[in-house]
mmCIF file of N, CA and C in Angstrom:
data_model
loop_
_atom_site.group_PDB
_atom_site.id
_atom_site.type_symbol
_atom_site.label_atom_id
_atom_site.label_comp_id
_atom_site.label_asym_id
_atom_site.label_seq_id
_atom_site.Cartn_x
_atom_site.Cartn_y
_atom_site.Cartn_z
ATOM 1 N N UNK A 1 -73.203 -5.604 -98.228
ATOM 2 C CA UNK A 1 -73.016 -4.641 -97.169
ATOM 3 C C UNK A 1 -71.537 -4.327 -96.987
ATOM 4 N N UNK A 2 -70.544 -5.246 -96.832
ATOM 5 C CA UNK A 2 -69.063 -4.932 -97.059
ATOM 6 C C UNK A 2 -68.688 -3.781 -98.240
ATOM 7 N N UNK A 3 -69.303 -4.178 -99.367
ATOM 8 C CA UNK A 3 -68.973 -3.524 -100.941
ATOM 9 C C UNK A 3 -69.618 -2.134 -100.132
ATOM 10 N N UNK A 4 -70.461 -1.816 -99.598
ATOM 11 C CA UNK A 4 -70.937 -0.562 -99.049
ATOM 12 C C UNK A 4 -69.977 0.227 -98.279
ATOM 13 N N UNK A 5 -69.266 -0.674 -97.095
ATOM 14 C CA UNK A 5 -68.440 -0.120 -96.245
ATOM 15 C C UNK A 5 -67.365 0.372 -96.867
ATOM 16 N N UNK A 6 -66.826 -0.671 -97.821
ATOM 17 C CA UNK A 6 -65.302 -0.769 -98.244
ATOM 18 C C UNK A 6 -65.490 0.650 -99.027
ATOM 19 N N UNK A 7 -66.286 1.303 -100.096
ATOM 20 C CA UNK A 7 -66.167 2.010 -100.615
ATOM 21 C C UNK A 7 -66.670 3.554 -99.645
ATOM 22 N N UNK A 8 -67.512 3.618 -98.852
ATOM 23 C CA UNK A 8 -67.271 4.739 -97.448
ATOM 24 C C UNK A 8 -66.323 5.028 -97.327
ATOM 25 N N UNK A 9 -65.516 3.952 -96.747
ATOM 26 C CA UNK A 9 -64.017 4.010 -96.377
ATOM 27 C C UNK A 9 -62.808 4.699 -97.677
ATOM 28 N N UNK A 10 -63.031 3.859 -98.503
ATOM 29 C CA UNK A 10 -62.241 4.151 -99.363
ATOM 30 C C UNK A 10 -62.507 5.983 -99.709
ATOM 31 N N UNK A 11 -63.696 6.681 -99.951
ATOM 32 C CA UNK A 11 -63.705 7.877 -99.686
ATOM 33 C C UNK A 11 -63.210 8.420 -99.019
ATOM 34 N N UNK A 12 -63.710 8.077 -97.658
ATOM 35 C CA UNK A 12 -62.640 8.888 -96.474
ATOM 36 C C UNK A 12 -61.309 9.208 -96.592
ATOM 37 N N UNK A 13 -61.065 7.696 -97.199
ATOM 38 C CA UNK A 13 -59.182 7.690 -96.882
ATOM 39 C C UNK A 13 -58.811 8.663 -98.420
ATOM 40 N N UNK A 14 -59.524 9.042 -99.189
ATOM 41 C CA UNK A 14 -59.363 9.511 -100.537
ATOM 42 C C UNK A 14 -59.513 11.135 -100.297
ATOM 43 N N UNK A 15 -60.492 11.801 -99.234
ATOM 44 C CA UNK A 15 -60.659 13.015 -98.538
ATOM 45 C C UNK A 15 -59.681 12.878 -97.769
ATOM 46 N N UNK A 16 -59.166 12.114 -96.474
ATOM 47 C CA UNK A 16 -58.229 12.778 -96.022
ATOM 48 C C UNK A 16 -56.726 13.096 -96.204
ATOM 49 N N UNK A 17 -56.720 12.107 -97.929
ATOM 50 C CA UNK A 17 -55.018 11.888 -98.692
ATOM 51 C C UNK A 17 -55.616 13.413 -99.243
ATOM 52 N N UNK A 18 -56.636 13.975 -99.965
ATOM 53 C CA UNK A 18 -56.935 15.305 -100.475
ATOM 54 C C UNK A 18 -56.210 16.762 -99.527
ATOM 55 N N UNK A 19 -57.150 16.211 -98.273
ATOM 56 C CA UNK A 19 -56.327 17.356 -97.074
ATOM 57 C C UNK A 19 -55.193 16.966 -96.696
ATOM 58 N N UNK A 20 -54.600 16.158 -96.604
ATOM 59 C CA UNK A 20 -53.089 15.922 -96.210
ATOM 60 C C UNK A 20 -52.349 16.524 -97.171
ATOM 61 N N UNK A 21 -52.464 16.396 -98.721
ATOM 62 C CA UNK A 21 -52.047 17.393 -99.694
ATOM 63 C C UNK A 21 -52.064 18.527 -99.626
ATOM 64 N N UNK A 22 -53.559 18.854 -99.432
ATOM 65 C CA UNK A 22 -53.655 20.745 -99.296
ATOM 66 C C UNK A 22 -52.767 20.940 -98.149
ATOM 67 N N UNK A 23 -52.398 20.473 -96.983
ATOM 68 C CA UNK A 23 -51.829 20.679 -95.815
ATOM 69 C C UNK A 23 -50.376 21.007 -96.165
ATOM 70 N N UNK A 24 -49.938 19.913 -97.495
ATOM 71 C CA UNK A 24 -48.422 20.085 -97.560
ATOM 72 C C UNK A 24 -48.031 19.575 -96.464
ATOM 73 N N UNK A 25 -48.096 17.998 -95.823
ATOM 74 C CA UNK A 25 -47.463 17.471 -94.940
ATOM 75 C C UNK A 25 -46.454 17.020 -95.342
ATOM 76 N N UNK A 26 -46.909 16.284 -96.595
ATOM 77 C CA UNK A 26 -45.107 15.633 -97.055
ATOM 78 C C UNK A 26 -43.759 16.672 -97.372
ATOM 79 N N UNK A 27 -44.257 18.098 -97.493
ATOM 80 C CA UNK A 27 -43.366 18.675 -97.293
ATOM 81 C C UNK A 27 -42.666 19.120 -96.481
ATOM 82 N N UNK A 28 -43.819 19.292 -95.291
ATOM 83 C CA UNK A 28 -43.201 19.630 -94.073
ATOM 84 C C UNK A 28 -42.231 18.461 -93.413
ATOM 85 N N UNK A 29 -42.730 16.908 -93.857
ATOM 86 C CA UNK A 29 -41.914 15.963 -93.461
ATOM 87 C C UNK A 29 -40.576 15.786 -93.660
ATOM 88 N N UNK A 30 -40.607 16.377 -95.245
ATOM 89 C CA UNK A 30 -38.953 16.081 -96.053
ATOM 90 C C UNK A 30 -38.211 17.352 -95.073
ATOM 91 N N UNK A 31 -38.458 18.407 -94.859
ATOM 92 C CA UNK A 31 -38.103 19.528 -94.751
ATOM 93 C C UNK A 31 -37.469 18.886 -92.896
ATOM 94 N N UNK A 32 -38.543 18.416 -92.230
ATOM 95 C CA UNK A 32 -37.920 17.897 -90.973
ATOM 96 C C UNK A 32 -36.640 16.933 -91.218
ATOM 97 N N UNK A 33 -36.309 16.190 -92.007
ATOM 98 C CA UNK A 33 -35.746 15.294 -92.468
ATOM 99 C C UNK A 33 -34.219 15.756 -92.385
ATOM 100 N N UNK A 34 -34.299 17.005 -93.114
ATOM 101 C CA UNK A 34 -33.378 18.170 -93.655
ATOM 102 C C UNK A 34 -33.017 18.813 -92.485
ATOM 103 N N UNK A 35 -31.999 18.451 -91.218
ATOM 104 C CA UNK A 35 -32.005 19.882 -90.757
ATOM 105 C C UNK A 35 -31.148 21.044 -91.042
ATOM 106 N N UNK A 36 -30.077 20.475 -91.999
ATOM 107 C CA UNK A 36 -29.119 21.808 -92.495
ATOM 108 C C UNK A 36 -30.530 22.596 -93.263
ATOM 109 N N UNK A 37 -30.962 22.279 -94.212
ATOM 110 C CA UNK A 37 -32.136 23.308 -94.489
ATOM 111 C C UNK A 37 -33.129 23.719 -94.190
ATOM 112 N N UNK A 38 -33.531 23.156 -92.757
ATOM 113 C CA UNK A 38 -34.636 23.910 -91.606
ATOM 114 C C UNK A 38 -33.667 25.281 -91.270
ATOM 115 N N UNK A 39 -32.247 24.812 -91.062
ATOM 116 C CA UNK A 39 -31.320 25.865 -90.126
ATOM 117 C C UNK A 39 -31.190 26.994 -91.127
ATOM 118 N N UNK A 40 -30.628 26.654 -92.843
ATOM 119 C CA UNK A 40 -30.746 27.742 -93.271
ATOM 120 C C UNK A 40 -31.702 28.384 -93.776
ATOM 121 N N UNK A 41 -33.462 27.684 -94.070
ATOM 122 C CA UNK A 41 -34.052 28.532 -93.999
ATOM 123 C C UNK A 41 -34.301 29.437 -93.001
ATOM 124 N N UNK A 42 -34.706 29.153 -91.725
ATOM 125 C CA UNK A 42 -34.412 29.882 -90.139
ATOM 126 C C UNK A 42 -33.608 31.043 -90.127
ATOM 127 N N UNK A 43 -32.214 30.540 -90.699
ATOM 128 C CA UNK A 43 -31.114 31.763 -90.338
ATOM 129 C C UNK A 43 -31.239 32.673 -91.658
ATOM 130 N N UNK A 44 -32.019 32.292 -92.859
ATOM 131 C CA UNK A 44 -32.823 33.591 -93.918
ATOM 132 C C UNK A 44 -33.739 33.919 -93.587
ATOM 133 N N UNK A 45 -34.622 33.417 -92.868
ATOM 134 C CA UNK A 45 -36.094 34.298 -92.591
ATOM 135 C C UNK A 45 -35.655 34.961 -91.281
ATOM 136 N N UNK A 46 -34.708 34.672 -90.487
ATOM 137 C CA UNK A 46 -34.291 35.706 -89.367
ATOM 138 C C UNK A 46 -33.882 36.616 -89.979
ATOM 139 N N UNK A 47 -32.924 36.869 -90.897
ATOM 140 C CA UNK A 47 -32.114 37.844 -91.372
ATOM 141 C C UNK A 47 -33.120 38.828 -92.032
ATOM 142 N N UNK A 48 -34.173 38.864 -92.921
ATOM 143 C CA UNK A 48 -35.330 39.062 -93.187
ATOM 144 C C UNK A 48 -35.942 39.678 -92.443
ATOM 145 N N UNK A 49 -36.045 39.021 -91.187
ATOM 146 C CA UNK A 49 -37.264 39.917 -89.807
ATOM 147 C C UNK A 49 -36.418 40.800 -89.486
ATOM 148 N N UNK A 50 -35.100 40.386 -89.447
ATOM 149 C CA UNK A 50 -34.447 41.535 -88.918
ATOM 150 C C UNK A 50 -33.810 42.965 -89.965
ATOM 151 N N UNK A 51 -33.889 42.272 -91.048
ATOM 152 C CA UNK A 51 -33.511 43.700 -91.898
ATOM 153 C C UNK A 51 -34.850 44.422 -92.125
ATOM 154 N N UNK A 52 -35.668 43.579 -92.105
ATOM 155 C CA UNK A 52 -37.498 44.506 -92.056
ATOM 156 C C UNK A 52 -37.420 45.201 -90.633
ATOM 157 N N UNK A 53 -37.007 44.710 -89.358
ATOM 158 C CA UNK A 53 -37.484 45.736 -88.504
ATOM 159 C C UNK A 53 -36.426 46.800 -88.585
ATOM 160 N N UNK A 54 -35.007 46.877 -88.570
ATOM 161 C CA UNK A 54 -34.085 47.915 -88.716
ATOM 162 C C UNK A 54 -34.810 49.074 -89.777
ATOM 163 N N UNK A 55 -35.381 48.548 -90.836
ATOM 164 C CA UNK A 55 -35.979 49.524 -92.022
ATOM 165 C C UNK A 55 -36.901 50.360 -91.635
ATOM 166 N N UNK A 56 -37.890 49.225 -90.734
ATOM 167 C CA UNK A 56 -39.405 50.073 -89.978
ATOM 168 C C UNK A 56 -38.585 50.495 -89.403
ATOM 169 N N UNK A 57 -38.137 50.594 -88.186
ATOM 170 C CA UNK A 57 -37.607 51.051 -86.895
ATOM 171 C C UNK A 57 -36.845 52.539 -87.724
ATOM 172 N N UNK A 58 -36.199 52.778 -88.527
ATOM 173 C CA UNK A 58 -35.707 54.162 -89.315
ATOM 174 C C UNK A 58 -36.804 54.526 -89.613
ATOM 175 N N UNK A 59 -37.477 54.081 -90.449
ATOM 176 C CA UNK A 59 -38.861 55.000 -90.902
ATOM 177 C C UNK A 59 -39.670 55.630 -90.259
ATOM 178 N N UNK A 60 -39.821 55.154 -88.870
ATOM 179 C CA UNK A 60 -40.714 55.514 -87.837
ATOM 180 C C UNK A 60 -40.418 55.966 -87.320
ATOM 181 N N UNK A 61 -38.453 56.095 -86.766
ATOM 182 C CA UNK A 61 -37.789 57.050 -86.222
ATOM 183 C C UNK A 61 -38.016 58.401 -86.571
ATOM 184 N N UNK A 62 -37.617 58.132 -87.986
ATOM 185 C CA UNK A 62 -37.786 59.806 -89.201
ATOM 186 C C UNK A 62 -39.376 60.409 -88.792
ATOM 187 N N UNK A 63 -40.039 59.371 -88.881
ATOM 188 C CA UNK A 63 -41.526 60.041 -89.077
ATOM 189 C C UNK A 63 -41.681 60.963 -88.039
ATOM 190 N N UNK A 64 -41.351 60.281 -86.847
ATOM 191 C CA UNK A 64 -41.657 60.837 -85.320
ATOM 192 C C UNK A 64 -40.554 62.208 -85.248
ATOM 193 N N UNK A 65 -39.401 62.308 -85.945
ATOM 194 C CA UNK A 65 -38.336 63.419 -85.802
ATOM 195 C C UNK A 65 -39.410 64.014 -86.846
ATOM 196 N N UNK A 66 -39.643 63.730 -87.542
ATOM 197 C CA UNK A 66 -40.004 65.241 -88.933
ATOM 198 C C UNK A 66 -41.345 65.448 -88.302
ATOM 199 N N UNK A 67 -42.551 64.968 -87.484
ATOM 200 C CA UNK A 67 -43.535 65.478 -86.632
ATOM 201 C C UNK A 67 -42.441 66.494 -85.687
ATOM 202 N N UNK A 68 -42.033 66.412 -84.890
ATOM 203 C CA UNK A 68 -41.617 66.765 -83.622
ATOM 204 C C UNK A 68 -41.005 68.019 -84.223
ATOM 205 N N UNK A 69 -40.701 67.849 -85.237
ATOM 206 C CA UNK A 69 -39.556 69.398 -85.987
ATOM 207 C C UNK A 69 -41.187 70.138 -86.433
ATOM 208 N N UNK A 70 -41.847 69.686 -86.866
ATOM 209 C CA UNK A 70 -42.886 70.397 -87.066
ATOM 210 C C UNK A 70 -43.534 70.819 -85.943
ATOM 211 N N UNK A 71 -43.671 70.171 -84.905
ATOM 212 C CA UNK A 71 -44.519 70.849 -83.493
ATOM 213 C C UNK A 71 -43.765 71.880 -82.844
ATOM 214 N N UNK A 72 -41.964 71.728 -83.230
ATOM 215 C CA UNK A 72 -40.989 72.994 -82.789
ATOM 216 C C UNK A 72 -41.529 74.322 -83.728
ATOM 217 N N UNK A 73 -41.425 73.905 -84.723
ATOM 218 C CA UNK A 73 -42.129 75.354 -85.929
ATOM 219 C C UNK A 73 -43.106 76.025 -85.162
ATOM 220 N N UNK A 74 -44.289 75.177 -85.135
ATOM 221 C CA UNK A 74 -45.324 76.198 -84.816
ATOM 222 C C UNK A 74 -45.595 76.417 -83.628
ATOM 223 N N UNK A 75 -43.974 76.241 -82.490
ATOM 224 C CA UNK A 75 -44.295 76.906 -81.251
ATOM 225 C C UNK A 75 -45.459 76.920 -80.221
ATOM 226 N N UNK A 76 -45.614 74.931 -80.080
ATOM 227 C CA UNK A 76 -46.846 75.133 -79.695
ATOM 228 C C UNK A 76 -46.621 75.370 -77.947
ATOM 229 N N UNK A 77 -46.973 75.712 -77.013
ATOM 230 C CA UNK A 77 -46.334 76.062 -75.602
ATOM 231 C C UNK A 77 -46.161 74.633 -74.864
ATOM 232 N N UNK A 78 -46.906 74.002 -74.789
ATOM 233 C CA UNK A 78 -47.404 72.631 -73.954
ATOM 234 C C UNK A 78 -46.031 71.733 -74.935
ATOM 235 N N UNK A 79 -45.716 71.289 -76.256
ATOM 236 C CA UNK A 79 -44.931 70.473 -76.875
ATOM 237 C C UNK A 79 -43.671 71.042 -76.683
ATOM 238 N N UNK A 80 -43.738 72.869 -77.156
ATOM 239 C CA UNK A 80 -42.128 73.220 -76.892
ATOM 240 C C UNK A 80 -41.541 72.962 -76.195
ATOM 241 N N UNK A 81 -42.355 73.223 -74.545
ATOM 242 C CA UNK A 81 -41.589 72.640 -73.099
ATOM 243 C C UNK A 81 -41.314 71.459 -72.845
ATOM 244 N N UNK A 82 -42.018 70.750 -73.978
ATOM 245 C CA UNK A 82 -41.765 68.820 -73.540
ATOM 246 C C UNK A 82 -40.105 68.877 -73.955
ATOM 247 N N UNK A 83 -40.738 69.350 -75.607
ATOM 248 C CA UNK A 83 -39.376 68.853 -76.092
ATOM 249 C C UNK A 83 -38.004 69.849 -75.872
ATOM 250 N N UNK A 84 -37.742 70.845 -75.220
ATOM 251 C CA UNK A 84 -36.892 71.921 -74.472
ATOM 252 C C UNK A 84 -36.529 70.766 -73.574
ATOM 253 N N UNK A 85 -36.971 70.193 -72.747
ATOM 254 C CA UNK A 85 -37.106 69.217 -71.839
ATOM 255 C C UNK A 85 -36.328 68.037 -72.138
ATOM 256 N N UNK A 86 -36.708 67.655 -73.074
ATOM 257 C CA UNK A 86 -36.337 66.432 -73.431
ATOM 258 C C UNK A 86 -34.201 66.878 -73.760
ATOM 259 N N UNK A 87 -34.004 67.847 -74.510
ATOM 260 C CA UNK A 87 -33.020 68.399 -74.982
ATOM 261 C C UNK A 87 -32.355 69.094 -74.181
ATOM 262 N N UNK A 88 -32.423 69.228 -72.719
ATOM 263 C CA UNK A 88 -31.589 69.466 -71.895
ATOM 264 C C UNK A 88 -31.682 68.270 -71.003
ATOM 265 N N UNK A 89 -32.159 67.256 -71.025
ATOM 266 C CA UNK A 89 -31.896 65.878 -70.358
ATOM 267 C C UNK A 89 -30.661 65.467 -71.147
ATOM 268 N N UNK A 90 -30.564 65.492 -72.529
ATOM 269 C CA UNK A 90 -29.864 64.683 -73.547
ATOM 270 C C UNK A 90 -28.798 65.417 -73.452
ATOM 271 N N UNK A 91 -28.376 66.703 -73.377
ATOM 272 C CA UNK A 91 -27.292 67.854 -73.524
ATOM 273 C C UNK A 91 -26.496 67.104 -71.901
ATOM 274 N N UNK A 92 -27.102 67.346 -71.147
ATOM 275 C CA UNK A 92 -26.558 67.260 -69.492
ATOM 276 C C UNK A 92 -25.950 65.923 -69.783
ATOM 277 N N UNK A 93 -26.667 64.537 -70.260
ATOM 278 C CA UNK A 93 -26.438 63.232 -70.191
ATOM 279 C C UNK A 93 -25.236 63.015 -71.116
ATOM 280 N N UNK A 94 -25.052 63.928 -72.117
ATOM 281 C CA UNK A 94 -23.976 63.746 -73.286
ATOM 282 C C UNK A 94 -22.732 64.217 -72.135
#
């Protein structure tokens, strides 16, 4: 009955060394270990989020200007007056 248990066990502990692997704990451990290279990965994946949103943030700027130049074209009455609107707020404020 022991020889029964011992080898249960020994599975378990053999499944949960399996998921502790897939988990990548020992990496995450060394990596805590490390904090100059927690800091400079951190201060590259910031630099990263932040050169990705400056990029979106232009692209989406443009998108929304090259719509808005198009809703000036076709003179629509209800958009012209927004944006007439908008361009004598910005003129006065300059």
């Amino acid at each position: 009955m022991d020889n029964k248990l011992l080898n249960e066990m020994k599975k378990q502990i053999e499944k949960m060394s399996d998921m502790m692997e897939k988990m990548k704990i020992a990496d995450y451990v060394e990596l805590m270990q490390s904090p100059y290279r927690l800091l400079w990965l951190n201060f590259v994946g910031g630099l990263a989020r932040g050169f990705g949103m400056a990029i979106g943030f232009t692209l989406l700027g443009a998108i929304v200007i090259y719509i808005l130049q198009r809703a000036v074209l076709l003179n629509l009455p209800i958009i012209g007056n927004i944006i007439a609107h908008i361009i004598k707020i910005v003129q006065q404020n300059l």
